Amino acid sequence: MTSMPAPGGWPDPYAEAMAVWPELWRSHPTLVFPSRPDHPPATGWLPAEAASGLEGAPRWQAILNDLHLAVTAPDGRLWYSGPLLSTRPWRRTARARGELLLITGPFTHPTDFLPAAHGGHLLCAMADLSLLNCF
């Protein structure tokens, strides 16, 4: 027997999943983080037009343990901790590269991403990646 939904409806088990989504951008594993008040951009982000300078920028750290992702800023502060739903090809590419391109900006939904990109409002960072318990 199925239980009755809560007064606000059924809880969405993937509601947190849109806090970040994986992409393969020019064959580079990328994580896209929509803006959220509890995750303001910290130091270590560069404007997308300065992305060529990412190689010399301070490195972030990302650990993907099965479905859980933790990202720490260069100063060691935890910047994101939560679920990441990714495909096997994305994980294979991420494992082979050992690093991730991180992107954030003033968008809250995938449909808002392109206008933010075209407006020059994206921020980028690079993270060294560790994968644990991932196939």
Short mmCIF file of C-alpha atoms in Angstrom, two decimals:
data_model
loop_
_atom_site.label_atom_id
_atom_site.label_comp_id
_atom_site.label_asym_id
_atom_site.label_seq_id
_atom_site.Cartn_x
_atom_site.Cartn_y
_atom_site.Cartn_z
CA MET A 1 0.00 0.00 0.00
CA THR A 2 1.30 3.46 -0.93
CA SER A 3 1.27 6.13 1.76
CA MET A 4 -0.65 9.36 1.30
CA PRO A 5 1.31 12.37 0.03
CA ALA A 6 2.24 15.15 2.41
CA PRO A 7 -0.01 18.27 2.32
CA GLY A 8 2.44 19.95 -0.09
CA GLY A 9 2.49 16.92 -2.43
CA TRP A 10 4.96 14.11 -2.88
CA PRO A 11 8.54 14.98 -2.01
CA ASP A 12 10.79 15.13 -5.06
CA PRO A 13 13.73 12.75 -4.45
CA TYR A 14 15.77 14.57 -7.10
CA ALA A 15 14.98 18.14 -6.02
CA GLU A 16 18.60 18.65 -4.96
CA ALA A 17 19.90 17.08 -8.17
CA MET A 18 19.43 20.33 -10.10
CA ALA A 19 21.79 22.05 -7.68
CA VAL A 20 24.48 20.88 -10.11
CA TRP A 21 24.45 19.10 -13.44
CA PRO A 22 27.24 17.39 -15.38
CA GLU A 23 28.12 18.25 -18.97
CA LEU A 24 30.82 17.25 -21.44
CA TRP A 25 32.05 20.53 -22.90
CA ARG A 26 34.49 20.04 -25.76
CA SER A 27 35.18 16.56 -24.32
CA HIS A 28 36.03 18.09 -20.94
CA PRO A 29 34.03 16.93 -17.91
CA THR A 30 32.19 19.96 -16.59
CA LEU A 31 29.96 20.68 -13.61
CA VAL A 32 27.43 23.49 -13.97
CA PHE A 33 26.24 25.10 -10.73
CA PRO A 34 23.17 27.36 -10.95
CA SER A 35 23.32 30.37 -8.64
CA ARG A 36 21.95 29.84 -5.16
CA PRO A 37 21.93 32.26 -2.23
CA ASP A 38 23.57 29.65 0.01
CA HIS A 39 26.39 29.12 -2.51
CA PRO A 40 27.72 32.56 -3.47
CA PRO A 41 30.75 32.53 -5.77
CA ALA A 42 33.86 32.43 -3.60
CA THR A 43 37.37 33.47 -4.40
CA GLY A 44 38.95 31.25 -7.01
CA TRP A 45 36.39 31.92 -9.76
CA LEU A 46 37.42 33.69 -12.97
CA PRO A 47 35.21 35.31 -15.60
CA ALA A 48 34.70 32.98 -18.56
CA GLU A 49 36.56 35.37 -20.89
CA ALA A 50 39.64 34.87 -18.69
CA ALA A 51 39.29 31.07 -18.85
CA SER A 52 42.64 30.77 -20.60
CA GLY A 53 44.14 31.78 -17.25
CA LEU A 54 42.56 28.83 -15.43
CA GLU A 55 45.75 26.79 -15.67
CA GLY A 56 47.51 29.20 -13.31
CA ALA A 57 44.50 29.80 -11.05
CA PRO A 58 44.21 28.20 -7.60
CA ARG A 59 42.79 24.68 -7.90
CA TRP A 60 39.58 23.53 -6.33
CA GLN A 61 39.07 19.96 -5.07
CA ALA A 62 36.16 17.69 -6.02
CA ILE A 63 35.42 14.25 -4.59
CA LEU A 64 32.70 12.11 -6.15
CA ASN A 65 31.82 9.16 -3.93
CA ASP A 66 29.18 7.11 -5.75
CA LEU A 67 26.34 9.66 -6.10
CA HIS A 68 27.63 12.23 -3.58
CA LEU A 69 29.75 15.18 -4.69
CA ALA A 70 31.82 17.42 -2.42
CA VAL A 71 33.58 20.49 -3.83
CA THR A 72 35.98 22.59 -1.78
CA ALA A 73 37.32 26.01 -2.67
CA PRO A 74 41.08 26.66 -2.88
CA ASP A 75 41.01 27.95 0.71
CA GLY A 76 39.67 24.56 1.89
CA ARG A 77 36.11 25.70 2.63
CA LEU A 78 33.36 23.31 1.56
CA TRP A 79 31.51 25.05 -1.27
CA TYR A 80 29.09 22.30 -2.31
CA SER A 81 28.03 18.97 -0.85
CA GLY A 82 25.17 17.02 -2.36
CA PRO A 83 24.01 14.56 -5.01
CA LEU A 84 25.33 14.35 -8.56
CA LEU A 85 23.48 12.29 -11.12
CA SER A 86 25.93 11.53 -13.93
CA THR A 87 26.24 9.08 -16.77
CA ARG A 88 28.83 6.36 -17.13
CA PRO A 89 30.50 8.12 -20.14
CA TRP A 90 30.79 11.33 -18.09
CA ARG A 91 32.41 9.44 -15.20
CA ARG A 92 34.81 7.64 -17.54
CA THR A 93 35.89 10.92 -19.08
CA ALA A 94 36.20 12.54 -15.64
CA ARG A 95 38.32 9.64 -14.39
CA ALA A 96 40.60 9.81 -17.45
CA ARG A 97 41.08 13.59 -17.13
CA GLY A 98 41.34 13.76 -13.35
CA GLU A 99 40.00 17.30 -13.36
CA LEU A 100 36.75 19.16 -13.83
CA LEU A 101 35.77 22.49 -15.26
CA LEU A 102 33.38 24.23 -12.85
CA ILE A 103 30.93 26.83 -14.16
CA THR A 104 28.51 29.08 -12.29
CA GLY A 105 26.68 32.30 -12.99
CA PRO A 106 23.40 34.16 -12.64
CA PHE A 107 21.05 31.39 -13.78
CA THR A 108 18.80 29.06 -11.82
CA HIS A 109 17.63 26.63 -14.50
CA PRO A 110 19.24 25.04 -17.57
CA THR A 111 17.07 27.21 -19.83
CA ASP A 112 18.68 30.33 -18.27
CA PHE A 113 22.23 29.12 -18.95
CA LEU A 114 22.61 30.28 -22.57
CA PRO A 115 21.42 33.86 -21.92
CA ALA A 116 23.91 34.09 -19.02
CA ALA A 117 26.68 32.73 -21.27
CA HIS A 118 25.83 35.05 -24.16
CA GLY A 119 25.75 37.98 -21.74
CA GLY A 120 29.28 37.19 -20.52
CA HIS A 121 28.14 36.47 -16.97
CA LEU A 122 29.67 33.02 -16.40
CA LEU A 123 32.43 32.28 -13.89
CA CYS A 124 34.84 29.33 -14.22
CA ALA A 125 37.26 27.38 -12.04
CA MET A 126 39.25 24.14 -12.29
CA ALA A 127 39.06 21.31 -9.77
CA ASP A 128 41.24 18.27 -9.25
CA LEU A 129 38.96 15.23 -9.08
CA SER A 130 38.94 12.07 -6.98
CA LEU A 131 36.39 9.37 -7.77
CA LEU A 132 35.50 6.84 -5.07
CA ASN A 133 33.14 3.89 -5.50
CA CYS A 134 32.32 4.99 -9.04
CA PHE A 135 32.07 2.63 -11.98
#
